[in-house]
Amino acid sequence: MRMRAIFRVLCAVSAFLAAAAPPSPAGAITFAVGGAPSEFDQWERLAREFEGKTGIRVELLRQPTDTGLRRQGLSVSLQARGSSPDAFLMDVAWLAQFAASGWLEPLDPFLGKEGCAGREAFFPRMIDAVDTYDGRVAALPVYVDGGLLYYRKDLLEKYGLPGPPRTWDELLRYSEVVQRGERRSRPGFYAFVWQGAQYEGLVCDFLEFAGASGEFGVENGAVVIDTPRNREALRFMRDLIGKYGISPPNTYTDMREEEVRTFFQEGNALFERNWPYAFALHESRGSPVRGKTGVAPLPGWSPGGGAASLGGWHAGISRFSESKPESAKFLCYLASYDTQKDLARRLGWNPARRDVYADPELLAKNPHFPELRAVFENARPRPLLPYYSRLSAILQRHVNAALSGMSTPEEALSAARREMQAIVSRYR
Amino acid sequence: MGGDRTIRETLRGWAFLAPLAVFILGFVFVPVAGTFIDSLHREVTFLPRAFIGLGNYRSLSSDPWFWQSLRFTVLFVLVSVPLELVLGMAFALLLHRPSRARGALRACVLLPWAVPAAVSGRVFELVCNFQYGPANYIAERLGLTVGPVNWLGSAWGAFFALVAGDTWKTAPFVAVLFLAGLSAIPGDLYRQAAVDRAGPLQRFTRITLPLLRPVVVVALLFRTIDALRVFDLVFVLTRGGPGGSTTSLSLYGYDAFAGGDVGYGSAVSVVLFLVAFALSAAYVRIGRFGRGLS
């Protein structure tokens, strides 16, 4: 009896250990991915196809959707120098931390050889600025994201407005006209929804409001954040909620990507700031805004002065992997023309390769692709620093506090600069 | 012969204790010591490890968000724990009275305790929701507010939403502890008190409370330590917002870990551990454990 109990405990313990570090059999690699269920199906399919072509088996390690949780899971196994997973997807915001921690195998030896794409296939802003660390390519982009302005074509027409706004002032003017009119039949109508909750998305939005001259970074050891342009942007964001009342009061408590998307999709808004993923969902069957949604580059403080925050996911190989050549083959397969086109067609992901944007079949299905390409060519990455997420956490709290009225934009940015400076001096 | 037997008994006792001792050593002492050692190092994933003594603690002392999260955490304990104890006591007294519906009532009261904190966080998020939350509906119906209120939009609103979420979930737990304590009090005492013409209030303060004291201290201890470590509810309901006003110590340590600074996060954990340890020691002393009843 007792022996059996002990045996059971041993079984449980060994099962736990095995689950924590599943060994990949010879000729197989483990690839960590996360996301929506529909995305997992596509990964399964890609893995099967890859095995059929190369004989290399790809085991998928499923991760949650939340990017923070995904980073935690990966960094735990990488800190322990575990050989599994061999390769994984990374959010653009963690790349610098992973590369600086020495967790990523340089990919230069594999690029441009044996049918693998070379650097020139990708957006230069991406491969040079984001994926290259210390002069070496640490990851390959799988898909790119950038902030976009979604608008209701039918409502602009109804109120005789010429087209999507090119400046924030135009956006404000259009919003006030349409909101006044729509409120008569829809008391819960707010003209403009965007991400204002205290989380990483708020930083992306804030930098976009600050426009092409938005300033966030570390120059010669000094934190740049408390600038006139940023203060003005933050005042504008606060006023959208309070003074102008065109963004809902719960913008700074609830509004993340999905809350913003559903608010717009239910027909309660005129403008929406969101990532490209929202387009396919707005156009899906049963969506109240189907066929009424337009996509445009974000406005700026002057026409053409807007800039999107760069988002997107990148694939890298663990420094501790025991199957690096096989993993590199899989990454090259992900970056191939056919796979990139396939993912764009099935999931609406924006290809990381420039040439796919000219594909006639894709263009027929996604006429807004050329416009998107221009947005991504000009998208601005957040600071590529290993301690970026520490800085971001501080900025999130202060910007959110200014939106909630707990502090003024001036106080918020000057406190953020002071606290970030302490972080920078600690890690430099 | 007798001595032999005692030695054997002692050995056997130790043998029974050994697995537990190994367990506590392996799963409590080793991690706590490891965390303490990490907190004395610059232990950052992207920098070489280096011993820096109290460097992390010095950084903490000049970090406004550390003090903010400590202030929030202490205030959260001070408000939510007494509330939970009072409510738990009320539930327990009600449920202790013999009644036909007692079983069903007990199950009802216990239900929130069975709900995971992450789920109750989501429930309270929905309750407070600006667009379609019942809190706004009820408040407006009662004439308390005009138009929808963004409950989680102010520091105080978010704080009380968290207190409400925690109390809703854990008052039942306290009630169960108190119920167990109440059923251990001999009924004779109350009958004698009735003979002496003691009123309900007198019976409560002279019999129930004193005899329940050890249970009260245990409940206080459990709830204080749990409330100090509050993470899941905050993580789901407010994520520390608005403006970082509801960042708990655990959440702050987690932020540091997630940002790659294991040493700094460990220092936060050590502070949390020390606060919990000091409070527990104080309670045990106040509770006068081991001196028996009366």
Short mmCIF file of C-alpha atoms in Angstrom, two decimals, chain B residues 88-289:
data_model
loop_
_atom_site.label_atom_id
_atom_site.label_comp_id
_atom_site.label_asym_id
_atom_site.label_seq_id
_atom_site.Cartn_x
_atom_site.Cartn_y
_atom_site.Cartn_z
CA GLY B 88 -17.45 36.22 8.65
CA MET B 89 -18.54 36.38 12.29
CA ALA B 90 -22.00 37.58 11.31
CA PHE B 91 -22.37 34.74 8.81
CA ALA B 92 -21.12 32.20 11.34
CA LEU B 93 -23.55 33.35 14.06
CA LEU B 94 -26.45 33.22 11.63
CA LEU B 95 -25.53 29.83 10.26
CA HIS B 96 -24.94 28.39 13.71
CA ARG B 97 -28.58 28.82 14.70
CA PRO B 98 -30.50 25.62 14.17
CA SER B 99 -32.75 25.98 11.15
CA ARG B 100 -34.20 23.71 8.54
CA ALA B 101 -32.48 25.59 5.72
CA ARG B 102 -29.11 25.52 7.47
CA GLY B 103 -27.46 23.08 5.05
CA ALA B 104 -28.56 24.97 1.98
CA LEU B 105 -27.61 28.31 3.55
CA ARG B 106 -24.16 27.06 4.45
CA ALA B 107 -23.59 25.89 0.89
CA CYS B 108 -24.72 29.29 -0.46
CA VAL B 109 -22.42 31.23 1.81
CA LEU B 110 -19.49 28.99 0.99
CA LEU B 111 -19.87 29.29 -2.75
CA PRO B 112 -17.69 32.41 -3.30
CA TRP B 113 -14.82 30.72 -1.49
CA ALA B 114 -14.84 27.97 -4.11
CA VAL B 115 -14.46 30.50 -6.93
CA PRO B 116 -10.84 31.09 -8.00
CA ALA B 117 -9.67 34.66 -7.32
CA ALA B 118 -8.96 35.24 -11.00
CA VAL B 119 -12.57 34.39 -11.80
CA SER B 120 -13.97 36.58 -9.04
CA GLY B 121 -11.73 39.36 -10.37
CA ARG B 122 -13.42 39.03 -13.76
CA VAL B 123 -16.84 38.96 -12.10
CA PHE B 124 -16.13 42.22 -10.27
CA GLU B 125 -14.74 43.71 -13.47
CA LEU B 126 -18.10 42.98 -15.08
CA VAL B 127 -20.03 44.31 -12.08
CA CYS B 128 -18.09 47.59 -12.28
CA ASN B 129 -18.19 47.78 -16.07
CA PHE B 130 -18.87 51.25 -17.36
CA GLN B 131 -21.10 50.26 -20.29
CA TYR B 132 -23.17 47.34 -19.00
CA GLY B 133 -22.19 46.67 -15.37
CA PRO B 134 -25.00 46.06 -12.85
CA ALA B 135 -23.33 48.43 -10.33
CA ASN B 136 -24.23 51.39 -12.54
CA TYR B 137 -27.73 50.06 -13.15
CA ILE B 138 -28.46 49.60 -9.44
CA ALA B 139 -26.88 52.87 -8.36
CA GLU B 140 -28.92 54.76 -10.92
CA ARG B 141 -32.15 52.97 -9.98
CA LEU B 142 -31.59 53.85 -6.33
CA GLY B 143 -31.04 57.47 -7.33
CA LEU B 144 -27.48 57.46 -6.00
CA THR B 145 -25.87 58.48 -9.29
CA VAL B 146 -26.82 60.30 -12.46
CA GLY B 147 -25.44 58.69 -15.61
CA PRO B 148 -22.91 55.88 -15.67
CA VAL B 149 -19.94 56.06 -13.28
CA ASN B 150 -16.50 54.70 -14.15
CA TRP B 151 -16.07 52.87 -10.82
CA LEU B 152 -12.54 51.69 -11.49
CA GLY B 153 -11.53 55.11 -12.80
CA SER B 154 -10.38 56.68 -9.54
CA ALA B 155 -7.78 55.50 -7.07
CA TRP B 156 -10.39 55.15 -4.32
CA GLY B 157 -12.95 53.49 -6.54
CA ALA B 158 -10.44 50.89 -7.70
CA PHE B 159 -9.26 50.37 -4.11
CA PHE B 160 -12.75 49.69 -2.81
CA ALA B 161 -13.58 47.46 -5.75
CA LEU B 162 -10.57 45.35 -4.78
CA VAL B 163 -11.61 45.34 -1.11
CA ALA B 164 -15.12 44.30 -2.12
CA GLY B 165 -13.80 41.52 -4.36
CA ASP B 166 -11.52 40.18 -1.64
CA THR B 167 -14.20 40.39 1.06
CA TRP B 168 -16.81 38.72 -1.11
CA LYS B 169 -14.49 35.83 -1.70
CA THR B 170 -12.90 35.31 1.72
CA ALA B 171 -15.55 36.27 4.30
CA PRO B 172 -17.06 32.78 3.75
CA PHE B 173 -13.71 31.21 4.55
CA VAL B 174 -13.60 33.12 7.83
CA ALA B 175 -17.21 32.11 8.49
CA VAL B 176 -16.32 28.43 8.16
CA LEU B 177 -13.45 28.78 10.62
CA PHE B 178 -15.74 30.55 13.10
CA LEU B 179 -18.49 27.99 12.62
CA ALA B 180 -16.09 25.22 13.56
CA GLY B 181 -15.08 27.23 16.62
CA LEU B 182 -18.72 27.88 17.61
CA SER B 183 -19.68 24.23 17.46
CA ALA B 184 -16.85 23.41 19.87
CA ILE B 185 -18.33 25.65 22.59
CA PRO B 186 -20.36 23.50 25.00
CA GLY B 187 -24.06 24.41 24.99
CA ASP B 188 -24.16 24.09 28.81
CA LEU B 189 -22.36 27.39 29.13
CA TYR B 190 -25.13 29.22 27.32
CA ARG B 191 -27.82 27.43 29.36
CA GLN B 192 -26.09 28.44 32.60
CA ALA B 193 -25.78 32.01 31.31
CA ALA B 194 -29.49 31.99 30.53
CA VAL B 195 -30.15 30.91 34.13
CA ASP B 196 -28.03 33.86 35.27
CA ARG B 197 -30.20 36.06 33.05
CA ALA B 198 -27.35 37.13 30.72
CA GLY B 199 -28.60 38.91 27.59
CA PRO B 200 -27.54 37.99 24.03
CA LEU B 201 -24.90 40.72 23.93
CA GLN B 202 -23.47 39.62 27.26
CA ARG B 203 -23.44 35.99 26.17
CA PHE B 204 -21.57 37.01 23.02
CA THR B 205 -18.95 39.14 24.75
CA ARG B 206 -18.51 36.95 27.85
CA ILE B 207 -18.74 33.45 26.39
CA THR B 208 -18.56 33.33 22.62
CA LEU B 209 -15.75 35.80 21.97
CA PRO B 210 -13.33 34.64 24.71
CA LEU B 211 -13.77 30.97 23.79
CA LEU B 212 -13.43 31.79 20.13
CA ARG B 213 -10.24 33.76 20.63
CA PRO B 214 -7.80 31.11 19.31
CA VAL B 215 -9.94 30.69 16.20
CA VAL B 216 -10.13 34.45 15.71
CA VAL B 217 -6.36 34.71 15.89
CA VAL B 218 -5.96 31.89 13.37
CA ALA B 219 -8.41 33.57 10.99
CA LEU B 220 -6.65 36.90 11.47
CA LEU B 221 -3.30 35.28 10.75
CA PHE B 222 -4.47 33.50 7.60
CA ARG B 223 -6.29 36.50 6.23
CA THR B 224 -3.51 38.99 6.98
CA ILE B 225 -0.83 36.91 5.27
CA ASP B 226 -3.09 36.21 2.32
CA ALA B 227 -4.12 39.86 1.94
CA LEU B 228 -0.49 40.98 2.13
CA ARG B 229 0.36 38.76 -0.80
CA VAL B 230 -2.62 39.84 -2.89
CA PHE B 231 -1.78 39.35 -6.55
CA ASP B 232 -4.35 37.47 -8.64
CA LEU B 233 -7.31 39.72 -7.84
CA VAL B 234 -5.31 42.89 -8.57
CA PHE B 235 -3.76 41.39 -11.67
CA VAL B 236 -7.15 40.61 -13.14
CA LEU B 237 -9.32 43.46 -11.85
CA THR B 238 -7.14 46.59 -12.10
CA ARG B 239 -3.65 45.45 -13.20
CA GLY B 240 -2.38 48.07 -10.78
CA GLY B 241 -4.34 50.91 -12.39
CA PRO B 242 -5.42 53.59 -12.63
CA GLY B 243 -2.07 55.29 -12.80
CA GLY B 244 -0.37 52.58 -10.77
CA SER B 245 -2.42 53.47 -7.67
CA THR B 246 -3.38 49.83 -6.90
CA THR B 247 0.03 48.21 -7.43
CA SER B 248 0.43 45.61 -4.69
CA LEU B 249 3.86 44.54 -3.47
CA SER B 250 3.53 41.15 -5.19
CA LEU B 251 2.56 42.81 -8.44
CA TYR B 252 5.52 45.16 -8.15
CA GLY B 253 7.91 42.28 -7.58
CA TYR B 254 6.39 40.44 -10.52
CA ASP B 255 6.95 43.50 -12.72
CA ALA B 256 10.62 43.45 -11.82
CA PHE B 257 10.91 39.69 -12.50
CA ALA B 258 9.10 40.06 -15.81
CA GLY B 259 11.46 42.88 -16.77
CA GLY B 260 14.44 40.58 -16.22
CA ASP B 261 15.60 41.98 -12.86
CA VAL B 262 15.50 38.92 -10.63
CA GLY B 263 17.58 40.58 -7.90
CA TYR B 264 15.26 43.57 -7.51
CA GLY B 265 12.17 41.37 -7.58
CA SER B 266 13.76 39.18 -4.92
CA ALA B 267 14.38 42.20 -2.72
CA VAL B 268 10.68 43.10 -2.96
CA SER B 269 9.79 39.50 -2.06
CA VAL B 270 12.11 39.56 0.95
CA VAL B 271 10.49 42.77 2.23
CA LEU B 272 7.07 41.17 1.80
CA PHE B 273 8.27 38.06 3.62
CA LEU B 274 9.65 40.11 6.51
CA VAL B 275 6.43 42.10 6.91
CA ALA B 276 4.36 38.90 6.89
CA PHE B 277 6.75 37.22 9.31
CA ALA B 278 6.72 40.12 11.78
CA LEU B 279 2.92 40.32 11.76
CA SER B 280 2.56 36.56 12.22
CA ALA B 281 4.95 36.60 15.16
CA ALA B 282 2.96 39.45 16.72
CA TYR B 283 -0.35 37.61 16.28
CA VAL B 284 0.97 34.38 17.72
CA ARG B 285 2.17 36.32 20.74
CA ILE B 286 -1.13 38.20 21.12
CA GLY B 287 -3.05 34.97 20.60
CA ARG B 288 -1.13 33.37 23.48
CA PHE B 289 -1.05 30.00 21.80
#
